[in-house]
């Protein structure tokens, strides 16, 4: 983090804390009390603020991570002996070194009135100035690089106007005494200062002449056995650092903190990091127990955390030529450090376990170690991004509000959260992960791109943050979108010829399928340098030439582009028409009644498979609410009010008021079920040997009825509505049947494309597999699925292309799912699949996934068996239909079930 930005961040927090403290207790911002005995210096205000933060930490454990972050920027503060030392010791420095008057007297006056974290920087600037043989430019460089300008010095209540002027005979004494004084300043203002933090917990007595002889701080009782009891003040006779190995670290516990301090500057940082983390782990239980000196324990933990980051940053030069094993091990240490600093850390723990497994695979010589490590790296990035988003939601609104009250510059306020993140435990981990990424990609032969839709394109570069924010836009010129975020559920805007992103939507996600169907180039770029180069070319006309694993690009001139390129206007696609379906007299039908007049292709295909696929492939029993049932229910006298309301809303929609779509969906949920519908659906489900929800009570039927209405209401999803408008489909003619199936409580879910969608190779089956239900695969859930290919002439030898990085899996009890099955899906020339919702009767449980013990990941024979079975099921279904298929299914107890199939678009 830049030093100026760091100072801005610290200032925002401190100003906020002091501002709030003075407002609460009736003081003005200049530290001048309104009544006798009021506070007169910032250090005392900090001390009382930290007491309040300590109480919040105890009373509201859910905010402990945030309190810890605040404390890391505020500093411990102090009153009584500790706060008084700042004022007294500066007088000793002046007297012992004969430097009264001038800048030193101005600083003394400033310290006496209001000491602040700026004083740490001023003291360091004086030390640097003296060490440089009184080069005044060095003094100003230290100040300015930390955000302290001449104007800032003049702005203090007691301004500092003069520059320091010392002589060579003062050098030795000033360096000694200012060095001691720096420790006193840090003891108050820098909660992350390791020596002072340890001393305040372990206890010390002051020594030396003139420096507060007799001040004593007692050790905290109940400290771990691995911690020493009494430390001499700031370890005046610190031993020289020596090289040590990990085994050296594993010494008697009572030497742990002494070891850390002795080796805090070692070039070989691994033993130091291990010692720091062991100390933090020993300290962790005390942070959740009642202790009147909890703040000192917290500051020691913050100091240990900060030292981890300092150590790893010191090792960056050495890591340039380090082997992957070393970098991966350091990643595990930094992850452990972040876990110790985080509240909700289950995902981080599973990332840590993933790295540990990757290291085991590497050491045992497994061929796929780099491919697996890359998936763990991607998951780690997702975890860090999620934490960053959470911080932004929590901090930035308050930063904007408080920044305005305090009159801070907008540029400083706007980067507040970003700088807070950069100053924390996650920043060094993110940096190390970025260093490792290209190494893993190289070893795993992944290259810089994953090309999802390899289509040549020529267009103008447009940079956007989110594809979602522009999905309904129409670009007049052919456009190559460089989008920071792509979730997987978006539509591709009209006029777009390519979408390039660092994000990782699944190859079989909605947006990926859309790209291939629309002949739009779509690819993930893993190389930040390439992405930055593309962003820098915004507005330029580029030509993209993809292969199945790479993209080359170059700038072109309009006059050099032939009329056959996609720079020219594309002929409009052929007109697609919907045929409106009518109610046929039945509210519910069984699978042997499925016809094109009654249900969509989804229902017909699943009924067709029954009895025709190999016996080892399961097909779930199905019934359906056919076309026209929604309209029939709406026309029932029970729902007259709902019908009238929908008519009004639909008129508004027809007039272009698309913001009523949400209100329409809500109104559909108000529908009441006619008794005949309930009875017919019950009869059909029971005759098909499906469980009837009503047998478990009226509440269970109401859950089922709500799910059915949500499927009907998805006709008015924004994405679906705008998609039909783009191809000029008559939205009024869109009819929704509902396919009803019992949910198989899946161990895994999969999607198969029987022709490889990335390469177009019809001899290869491509499939993706997720843990739990398939919604995490087809919906907008972050991370990648396990992906593999299988040659059709060798189905028992699947090849894994990528291991899973999805942090979330969905699981459900025995239940019913209601699947959308409209007449707008699987139309020739238009892929409507995935536009409408399938809704389970019960909510899924979101589970944070641990892949380190998942048999699909750790058991080679199990993985081969499951993936081969999936591939063989896909091959059998393709042969049954005689054309490439897009197949969805699940695995339960090793058995394959296919829940739907459609032609691969």
Short mmCIF file of C-alpha atoms in Angstrom, two decimals, residues 67-265:
data_model
loop_
_atom_site.label_atom_id
_atom_site.label_comp_id
_atom_site.label_asym_id
_atom_site.label_seq_id
_atom_site.Cartn_x
_atom_site.Cartn_y
_atom_site.Cartn_z
CA UNK A 67 -13.20 -4.10 15.85
CA UNK A 68 -9.82 -5.68 15.31
CA UNK A 69 -9.40 -3.80 12.03
CA UNK A 70 -10.29 -0.49 13.69
CA UNK A 71 -7.83 -1.11 16.50
CA UNK A 72 -5.06 -1.88 14.02
CA UNK A 73 -5.34 1.69 12.68
CA UNK A 74 -6.07 3.58 15.91
CA UNK A 75 -3.18 2.53 18.13
CA UNK A 76 -3.36 1.64 21.81
CA UNK A 77 -3.27 5.15 23.21
CA UNK A 78 -2.72 5.65 26.90
CA UNK A 79 -3.11 7.87 29.88
CA UNK A 80 -1.47 7.93 33.30
CA UNK A 81 2.09 6.61 33.17
CA UNK A 82 2.08 5.65 29.47
CA UNK A 83 0.55 8.86 28.12
CA UNK A 84 2.58 11.04 30.47
CA UNK A 85 5.84 9.50 29.28
CA UNK A 86 5.42 11.15 25.87
CA UNK A 87 5.43 14.61 27.39
CA UNK A 88 8.13 13.90 29.97
CA UNK A 89 10.58 12.01 27.80
CA UNK A 90 10.78 14.72 25.11
CA UNK A 91 12.02 17.07 27.83
CA UNK A 92 14.71 14.52 28.77
CA UNK A 93 15.77 14.25 25.10
CA UNK A 94 16.09 18.05 24.86
CA UNK A 95 17.98 18.37 28.12
CA UNK A 96 20.43 15.49 27.58
CA UNK A 97 21.33 16.62 24.07
CA UNK A 98 21.24 20.38 24.53
CA UNK A 99 18.69 20.86 21.74
CA UNK A 100 16.12 23.17 23.27
CA UNK A 101 14.59 25.82 21.03
CA UNK A 102 13.79 25.84 17.31
CA UNK A 103 12.07 22.84 15.77
CA UNK A 104 12.57 20.66 18.86
CA UNK A 105 10.82 23.15 21.12
CA UNK A 106 7.95 23.52 18.62
CA UNK A 107 7.60 19.74 18.51
CA UNK A 108 7.69 19.65 22.33
CA UNK A 109 4.84 22.16 22.47
CA UNK A 110 2.88 20.18 19.91
CA UNK A 111 3.44 16.96 21.90
CA UNK A 112 2.39 18.63 25.14
CA UNK A 113 -0.83 19.87 23.59
CA UNK A 114 -1.81 16.98 21.32
CA UNK A 115 0.26 13.94 20.52
CA UNK A 116 -0.87 11.97 17.46
CA UNK A 117 0.37 9.17 15.16
CA UNK A 118 2.10 11.89 13.08
CA UNK A 119 4.69 12.08 15.87
CA UNK A 120 5.94 8.60 15.02
CA UNK A 121 6.72 9.83 11.49
CA UNK A 122 8.31 13.05 12.73
CA UNK A 123 10.56 11.09 15.07
CA UNK A 124 11.55 8.74 12.24
CA UNK A 125 12.28 11.72 9.99
CA UNK A 126 14.62 13.15 12.64
CA UNK A 127 16.43 9.82 13.00
CA UNK A 128 16.83 9.49 9.21
CA UNK A 129 18.07 13.10 9.02
CA UNK A 130 20.71 12.51 11.71
CA UNK A 131 21.85 9.22 10.15
CA UNK A 132 22.36 11.00 6.81
CA UNK A 133 24.81 13.45 8.44
CA UNK A 134 22.20 16.18 8.69
CA UNK A 135 20.94 16.08 5.06
CA UNK A 136 17.71 18.10 5.35
CA UNK A 137 16.32 16.60 2.13
CA UNK A 138 16.23 13.20 3.85
CA UNK A 139 14.13 14.70 6.66
CA UNK A 140 11.57 16.06 4.19
CA UNK A 141 11.56 12.89 2.11
CA UNK A 142 10.59 10.78 5.14
CA UNK A 143 7.83 13.23 6.08
CA UNK A 144 6.44 13.67 2.57
CA UNK A 145 6.50 9.97 1.70
CA UNK A 146 4.25 9.42 4.71
CA UNK A 147 1.82 12.21 3.87
CA UNK A 148 3.19 14.92 6.17
CA UNK A 149 3.79 18.17 4.29
CA UNK A 150 4.89 21.64 5.39
CA UNK A 151 1.25 22.66 5.30
CA UNK A 152 0.33 19.81 7.62
CA UNK A 153 3.05 20.76 10.09
CA UNK A 154 1.73 24.33 10.10
CA UNK A 155 -1.85 23.13 10.61
CA UNK A 156 -1.20 21.71 14.10
CA UNK A 157 -2.63 23.65 17.06
CA UNK A 158 0.99 24.23 18.02
CA UNK A 159 2.56 24.57 14.58
CA UNK A 160 6.02 23.27 13.63
CA UNK A 161 7.57 26.00 11.48
CA UNK A 162 11.28 25.37 11.67
CA UNK A 163 13.55 22.67 10.30
CA UNK A 164 15.81 20.66 12.62
CA UNK A 165 19.38 21.93 13.06
CA UNK A 166 21.77 19.61 14.86
CA UNK A 167 25.55 19.34 15.01
CA UNK A 168 27.77 16.29 14.53
CA UNK A 169 28.67 16.13 18.20
CA UNK A 170 24.97 15.65 19.03
CA UNK A 171 24.59 12.71 16.61
CA UNK A 172 25.36 9.74 18.87
CA UNK A 173 23.28 10.91 21.82
CA UNK A 174 20.29 11.93 19.67
CA UNK A 175 20.21 8.62 17.80
CA UNK A 176 20.23 6.72 21.10
CA UNK A 177 17.64 8.87 22.84
CA UNK A 178 15.32 9.41 19.86
CA UNK A 179 15.45 5.63 19.27
CA UNK A 180 14.24 5.07 22.82
CA UNK A 181 11.66 7.82 22.42
CA UNK A 182 10.39 6.23 19.21
CA UNK A 183 9.51 3.14 21.23
CA UNK A 184 7.52 5.24 23.65
CA UNK A 185 5.62 6.89 20.78
CA UNK A 186 4.90 3.53 19.20
CA UNK A 187 3.76 2.15 22.53
CA UNK A 188 0.97 4.72 22.42
CA UNK A 189 0.26 5.22 18.73
CA UNK A 190 1.20 2.01 16.94
CA UNK A 191 -0.81 -0.91 18.22
CA UNK A 192 0.90 -3.12 15.63
CA UNK A 193 4.41 -2.43 16.97
CA UNK A 194 5.61 -5.88 17.99
CA UNK A 195 8.03 -5.02 20.76
CA UNK A 196 5.77 -2.59 22.59
CA UNK A 197 2.75 -4.88 22.17
CA UNK A 198 4.57 -7.87 23.64
CA UNK A 199 6.01 -5.78 26.44
CA UNK A 200 2.58 -4.52 27.47
CA UNK A 201 1.32 -8.09 27.77
CA UNK A 202 4.39 -9.72 29.25
CA UNK A 203 5.27 -6.91 31.67
CA UNK A 204 8.36 -4.72 31.88
CA UNK A 205 10.19 -2.27 34.07
CA UNK A 206 11.93 0.83 32.72
CA UNK A 207 15.69 1.14 32.96
CA UNK A 208 18.31 3.75 32.19
CA UNK A 209 18.82 7.20 33.51
CA UNK A 210 16.27 9.92 33.00
CA UNK A 211 13.72 7.81 31.20
CA UNK A 212 10.84 7.45 33.62
CA UNK A 213 12.70 5.37 36.20
CA UNK A 214 10.26 3.33 38.23
CA UNK A 215 7.44 2.95 35.68
CA UNK A 216 6.31 -0.68 35.80
CA UNK A 217 3.72 -2.70 33.91
CA UNK A 218 2.68 -6.06 35.30
CA UNK A 219 2.23 -9.14 33.08
CA UNK A 220 -1.23 -10.33 32.13
CA UNK A 221 -2.23 -13.36 34.13
CA UNK A 222 -3.28 -16.60 32.48
CA UNK A 223 -1.00 -16.32 29.43
CA UNK A 224 -0.10 -19.52 27.55
CA UNK A 225 2.72 -21.59 28.97
CA UNK A 226 4.69 -20.95 25.82
CA UNK A 227 4.99 -17.24 26.61
CA UNK A 228 7.73 -15.74 28.84
CA UNK A 229 6.78 -13.97 32.07
CA UNK A 230 8.87 -10.81 32.33
CA UNK A 231 10.57 -8.91 29.53
CA UNK A 232 13.11 -6.16 30.07
CA UNK A 233 11.81 -3.00 28.47
CA UNK A 234 11.86 -3.45 24.69
CA UNK A 235 14.68 -6.00 24.85
CA UNK A 236 17.49 -3.47 25.07
CA UNK A 237 20.10 -6.14 24.44
CA UNK A 238 18.41 -7.82 21.50
CA UNK A 239 20.53 -10.65 20.08
CA UNK A 240 21.80 -10.53 16.53
CA UNK A 241 19.61 -12.32 13.99
CA UNK A 242 20.89 -15.69 12.82
CA UNK A 243 19.83 -18.05 10.08
CA UNK A 244 17.60 -20.82 11.35
CA UNK A 245 15.56 -23.66 9.94
CA UNK A 246 12.06 -24.86 10.73
CA UNK A 247 13.46 -27.43 13.11
CA UNK A 248 15.23 -24.70 15.09
CA UNK A 249 11.84 -23.10 15.67
CA UNK A 250 10.48 -26.22 17.34
CA UNK A 251 12.09 -25.48 20.67
CA UNK A 252 10.76 -25.14 24.19
CA UNK A 253 7.56 -23.17 24.17
CA UNK A 254 8.74 -20.73 26.78
CA UNK A 255 11.17 -19.32 24.19
CA UNK A 256 8.53 -18.72 21.51
CA UNK A 257 8.20 -14.94 21.62
CA UNK A 258 11.90 -14.50 22.33
CA UNK A 259 12.54 -16.57 19.20
CA UNK A 260 10.19 -14.38 17.16
CA UNK A 261 11.90 -11.18 18.26
CA UNK A 262 15.37 -12.55 17.68
CA UNK A 263 14.56 -13.65 14.13
CA UNK A 264 12.15 -10.92 13.08
CA UNK A 265 14.55 -9.68 10.38
#
